[in-house]
Coordinates of C-alpha atoms and ligand atoms in Angstrom, one line a residue:
M1 CA -6.4 9.6 5.5
S2 CA -5.1 6.1 6.2
P3 CA -3.2 4.7 3.2
Q4 CA -4.7 2.0 1.0
V5 CA -3.1 -1.4 1.8
M6 CA -2.2 -3.5 -1.2
G7 CA -1.7 -7.1 -0.4
V8 CA 0.6 -9.1 -2.7
V9 CA -0.4 -12.4 -4.2
N10 CA 2.5 -13.8 -6.2
V11 CA 1.4 -16.7 -8.4
T12 CA 5.0 -17.5 -9.2
P13 CA 7.4 -20.4 -8.5
D14 CA 10.3 -18.0 -7.9
S15 CA 9.4 -14.6 -6.4
F16 CA 12.1 -13.7 -3.9
S17 CA 9.9 -13.2 -0.9
D18 CA 7.1 -15.8 -1.3
G19 CA 7.9 -17.7 -4.5
G20 CA 6.3 -21.1 -4.8
R21 CA 4.0 -20.7 -1.9
F22 CA 0.9 -19.7 -3.9
D23 CA 1.5 -21.1 -7.3
T24 CA -1.7 -23.0 -7.8
V25 CA -5.0 -21.3 -8.5
E26 CA -6.6 -22.6 -5.3
A27 CA -3.7 -21.6 -3.1
A28 CA -3.5 -18.1 -4.6
V29 CA -7.2 -17.5 -4.3
A30 CA -7.2 -18.7 -0.6
H31 CA -4.3 -16.4 0.1
G32 CA -6.1 -13.5 -1.5
R33 CA -9.1 -14.2 0.7
A34 CA -6.9 -14.3 3.8
L35 CA -5.3 -11.0 2.9
L36 CA -8.8 -9.4 2.5
A37 CA -9.8 -10.8 5.9
D38 CA -6.6 -9.2 7.3
G39 CA -7.7 -5.8 6.0
A40 CA -6.3 -5.5 2.4
D41 CA -8.0 -2.8 0.3
I42 CA -6.5 -4.1 -3.0
L43 CA -5.1 -7.4 -4.1
D44 CA -2.1 -7.3 -6.4
I45 CA -1.9 -10.5 -8.4
G46 CA 1.4 -11.2 -10.3
G47 CA 2.6 -14.0 -12.4
E48 CA 6.2 -12.8 -13.2
S49 CA 8.9 -12.6 -10.6
T50 CA 10.9 -9.4 -10.7
R51 CA 13.4 -10.5 -8.1
P52 CA 17.0 -9.4 -8.9
G53 CA 18.3 -11.7 -11.7
A54 CA 15.0 -13.3 -12.5
T55 CA 14.3 -14.6 -16.0
R56 CA 10.9 -13.9 -17.7
P57 CA 8.1 -16.4 -18.1
L58 CA 6.4 -16.8 -21.5
V59 CA 3.3 -14.6 -22.0
A60 CA 1.0 -17.6 -22.1
E61 CA 2.5 -18.9 -18.9
E62 CA 2.1 -15.6 -17.1
M63 CA -1.5 -15.3 -18.3
A64 CA -2.4 -18.8 -17.2
R65 CA -1.0 -18.1 -13.8
V66 CA -2.9 -14.9 -13.1
V67 CA -6.2 -14.9 -15.1
P68 CA -8.1 -17.6 -13.2
V69 CA -7.0 -16.1 -9.8
I70 CA -8.2 -12.6 -10.9
E71 CA -11.5 -14.0 -12.2
Q72 CA -12.3 -15.7 -9.0
L73 CA -11.3 -12.9 -6.6
A74 CA -12.8 -10.1 -8.7
A75 CA -16.1 -12.2 -8.9
E76 CA -16.1 -12.3 -5.1
G77 CA -16.0 -8.5 -5.1
A78 CA -12.3 -7.7 -4.4
L79 CA -10.6 -4.8 -6.0
V80 CA -7.9 -6.5 -8.0
S81 CA -4.7 -5.1 -9.5
V82 CA -2.6 -7.1 -12.0
D83 CA 1.2 -6.9 -11.6
T84 CA 2.4 -7.1 -15.2
M85 CA 4.5 -5.3 -17.7
R86 CA 2.8 -6.9 -20.7
A87 CA -0.1 -5.5 -22.7
E88 CA -1.6 -8.9 -23.5
V89 CA -1.6 -9.9 -19.9
A90 CA -3.1 -6.6 -18.8
Q91 CA -5.8 -6.9 -21.4
A92 CA -6.7 -10.4 -20.3
A93 CA -6.6 -9.3 -16.6
V94 CA -8.9 -6.4 -17.2
G95 CA -11.3 -8.8 -19.1
A96 CA -11.2 -11.0 -16.0
G97 CA -12.2 -8.2 -13.7
A98 CA -9.0 -6.4 -12.7
G99 CA -9.6 -2.7 -11.9
M100 CA -6.0 -1.7 -11.8
V101 CA -2.8 -2.4 -13.8
N102 CA 0.4 -2.3 -11.8
D103 CA 3.2 -2.0 -14.3
V104 CA 6.7 -2.0 -12.6
S105 CA 8.1 -0.7 -15.9
G106 CA 5.8 2.4 -16.1
G107 CA 5.1 1.5 -19.7
L108 CA 8.7 1.1 -20.8
A109 CA 8.8 -2.7 -21.2
D110 CA 5.8 -2.9 -23.5
P111 CA 4.4 0.6 -24.5
D112 CA 1.2 -1.1 -25.8
I113 CA 0.1 -1.6 -22.2
L114 CA -0.7 2.1 -22.1
R115 CA -3.3 1.7 -24.9
V116 CA -4.9 -1.2 -23.0
V117 CA -5.1 1.0 -19.9
A118 CA -6.4 4.0 -21.8
D119 CA -9.1 1.9 -23.6
S120 CA -10.3 0.2 -20.4
G121 CA -10.2 3.2 -18.1
V122 CA -8.7 1.3 -15.2
D123 CA -6.2 2.8 -12.7
Y124 CA -2.5 2.6 -13.6
V125 CA 0.5 2.3 -11.3
A126 CA 3.6 3.5 -13.0
M127 CA 6.7 2.5 -11.2
H128 CA 10.2 3.9 -11.6
W129 CA 12.2 1.3 -13.6
R130 CA 15.3 1.2 -15.8
A131 CA 15.8 -2.3 -17.0
H132 CA 14.6 -5.9 -16.7
S133 CA 15.6 -7.7 -13.5
D134 CA 18.4 -9.7 -15.0
R135 CA 20.3 -6.5 -15.8
M136 CA 18.9 -3.9 -13.4
S137 CA 21.9 -3.8 -11.1
D138 CA 24.0 -2.4 -14.0
F139 CA 21.7 0.6 -14.0
A140 CA 21.9 1.5 -10.3
T141 CA 23.8 4.7 -10.9
Y142 CA 22.6 8.1 -9.9
D143 CA 25.5 10.6 -10.3
G144 CA 23.6 13.6 -11.5
P145 CA 22.8 16.7 -9.4
G146 CA 20.2 15.8 -6.8
G147 CA 21.2 12.2 -6.9
V148 CA 18.7 9.4 -6.8
V149 CA 15.7 11.6 -5.7
A150 CA 16.1 14.1 -8.5
A151 CA 16.6 11.3 -11.1
V152 CA 13.6 9.2 -10.0
R153 CA 11.5 12.4 -10.0
E154 CA 12.6 13.4 -13.4
E155 CA 12.2 9.9 -14.9
L156 CA 8.7 9.5 -13.4
A157 CA 7.7 12.9 -14.8
A158 CA 8.8 11.8 -18.2
R159 CA 6.7 8.6 -17.9
V160 CA 3.6 10.6 -16.8
E161 CA 4.0 12.6 -20.0
A162 CA 4.1 9.5 -22.2
I163 CA 1.3 7.9 -20.2
E164 CA -1.0 10.9 -20.6
E165 CA -0.1 11.2 -24.3
A166 CA -1.2 7.6 -24.8
G167 CA -4.7 8.7 -23.5
V168 CA -4.6 7.6 -19.9
A169 CA -6.5 10.2 -17.7
G170 CA -4.3 11.9 -15.1
E171 CA -6.7 11.0 -12.3
R172 CA -6.0 7.3 -13.1
I173 CA -2.3 7.5 -12.6
I174 CA -0.5 6.4 -9.4
L175 CA 3.3 6.7 -9.1
D176 CA 5.8 4.4 -7.3
P177 CA 9.5 5.1 -6.6
G178 CA 10.3 1.4 -7.3
L179 CA 12.4 0.6 -4.2
G180 CA 15.0 -2.1 -5.0
F181 CA 14.6 -1.8 -8.8
A182 CA 18.0 -0.6 -10.1
K183 CA 18.6 0.8 -6.7
R184 CA 21.2 0.1 -4.0
P185 CA 20.2 0.1 -0.3
E186 CA 21.4 3.8 0.1
H187 CA 19.2 4.8 -2.8
N188 CA 16.1 3.2 -1.2
W189 CA 16.8 5.0 2.0
E190 CA 17.2 8.4 0.3
L191 CA 14.0 7.9 -1.6
L192 CA 12.1 7.0 1.6
R193 CA 13.6 10.1 3.3
H194 CA 12.5 12.4 0.5
L195 CA 9.1 11.1 -0.6
E196 CA 7.8 14.7 -0.6
A197 CA 9.9 15.4 -3.7
L198 CA 7.9 12.7 -5.5
E199 CA 4.6 13.7 -4.0
S200 CA 5.2 17.2 -5.5
L201 CA 4.6 15.7 -8.9
G202 CA 0.9 15.8 -7.9
F203 CA 0.0 12.1 -8.1
P204 CA -0.8 9.6 -5.5
L205 CA 2.2 7.5 -4.4
L206 CA 2.3 3.8 -3.8
V207 CA 5.4 2.3 -2.2
G208 CA 6.6 -1.2 -1.8
A209 CA 9.3 -1.9 0.7
S210 CA 8.0 -5.2 2.0
R211 CA 10.7 -7.8 2.7
K212 CA 13.1 -6.2 0.2
S213 CA 16.8 -6.8 0.3
F214 CA 17.7 -3.4 1.6
L215 CA 15.9 -4.4 4.8
G216 CA 17.8 -7.7 4.8
R217 CA 21.0 -5.8 4.6
L218 CA 20.0 -3.4 7.3
L219 CA 19.4 -6.3 9.7
A220 CA 22.5 -8.3 8.7
D221 CA 24.1 -10.4 11.4
A222 CA 27.6 -9.8 12.9
E223 CA 29.2 -11.9 10.1
G224 CA 27.5 -9.6 7.5
N225 CA 24.9 -12.2 6.3
D226 CA 21.7 -10.5 5.3
R227 CA 18.6 -11.2 7.4
D228 CA 16.5 -13.9 5.9
V229 CA 13.6 -12.8 3.8
D230 CA 11.1 -14.4 6.2
E231 CA 12.5 -12.4 9.1
R232 CA 12.1 -8.9 7.8
E233 CA 8.5 -8.4 8.9
H234 CA 9.0 -6.1 11.8
A235 CA 11.2 -3.8 9.8
T236 CA 8.6 -3.9 7.0
T237 CA 6.0 -2.7 9.5
A238 CA 8.3 0.0 10.7
V239 CA 8.6 1.3 7.2
S240 CA 4.8 1.2 6.8
V241 CA 4.5 3.6 9.7
V242 CA 7.1 5.9 8.1
L243 CA 5.1 5.7 4.8
A244 CA 1.8 6.5 6.5
R245 CA 3.3 9.5 8.2
A246 CA 4.8 10.7 4.9
G247 CA 1.2 10.7 3.6
V248 CA 1.5 8.1 0.8
W249 CA -1.6 6.9 -0.9
G250 CA -0.8 3.2 -0.8
I251 CA 1.5 0.7 0.8
R252 CA 2.3 -2.6 -1.0
V253 CA 2.9 -5.5 1.5
H254 CA 3.0 -9.3 1.8
D255 CA 1.9 -9.4 5.4
V256 CA -1.2 -7.2 5.4
R257 CA -2.1 -7.8 9.1
S258 CA 0.9 -6.2 10.6
T259 CA 0.7 -3.1 8.5
C260 CA -3.1 -2.8 9.1
D261 CA -2.4 -3.1 12.9
A262 CA 0.2 -0.3 12.6
L263 CA -2.2 1.9 10.7
R264 CA -4.8 1.4 13.4
V265 CA -2.3 2.5 16.0
L266 CA -1.7 5.7 14.0
A267 CA -5.5 6.3 13.5
A268 CA -6.1 6.0 17.3
L269 CA -3.3 8.5 17.9
D270 CA -4.7 10.9 15.4
A271 CA -8.2 10.5 16.9
A272 CA -6.8 11.5 20.3
D273 CA -6.0 15.0 19.1
Ligands
PMM1 N1 7.9 -4.6 -6.0 C1 7.8 -5.9 -6.5 C2 6.9 -6.3 -7.4 N2 5.9 -5.4 -7.8 N3 5.0 -3.2 -7.8 C3 5.0 -2.0 -7.3 N4 4.1 -1.1 -7.8 N5 6.0 -1.6 -6.4 C4 6.9 -2.4 -6.0 O1 7.8 -1.9 -5.2 C5 6.9 -3.7 -6.4 C6 5.9 -4.1 -7.4 C7 8.9 -6.8 -5.9 O2 8.5 -8.1 -5.9 P1 7.7 -8.9 -4.7 O3 6.3 -8.9 -5.1 O4 8.4 -10.3 -4.8 O5 7.9 -8.2 -3.4

């Protein structure tokens, strides 16, 4: 099966890849519609930037950014996910029509979010996470046996236990390795190379590599300057092909069209068997 494509709508002034571009309700809604037209299956609406070093918005600020956008797009029939670590924001988002909570902290930042998810019965993305963005680079150490792959697997398994204990049904859980979150470039590559180790946990996998710094590093120029965030799209599409071939459930991207095109190439190839 072709993976679900999750299109990103960051309603933030400061996200690393698209900060400030869609920070009014009108602009964010228009962007969401454009992503749907490009083939997105899910729209992921976020009001907090998690770029390395980012500081956190106030709860009220985050809520004011995402709720009107979710309300509008959900009313138009879109499957909407809210990208938040906060229970209060998740609650308001679900009230506004979100059918999925995408929590980059997997319930660690605000454990009450699990109760909101359990009570509302929506889908829940639990990403691998160790610390907030202003400190996460201090936690990018994976020295145990099996390195980053074993550590991420084990830490996600522990989150699944806590999430289920909080009353969230197993069939609602989606796991995400959290590329770039407390991870250096080599950690991201290792995870991408060994997704089967995470798939063996028995849950659908969502992966977000789109425009991330490890791609900027990969494509650095001769002087060692990372490739600009706006010029990482071809590499992002290449990763989408890798992810689809690895059998992931979902791919989180900013440019939906290029990934959907790549998935259509793969589907045509498979149909020629
Ligand atoms: N990455 C970002 C934000 N939210 N959510 C999930 N589930 N997985 C990710 O990899 C992820 C995420 C990074 O920020 P961006 O929206 O600016 O790319």
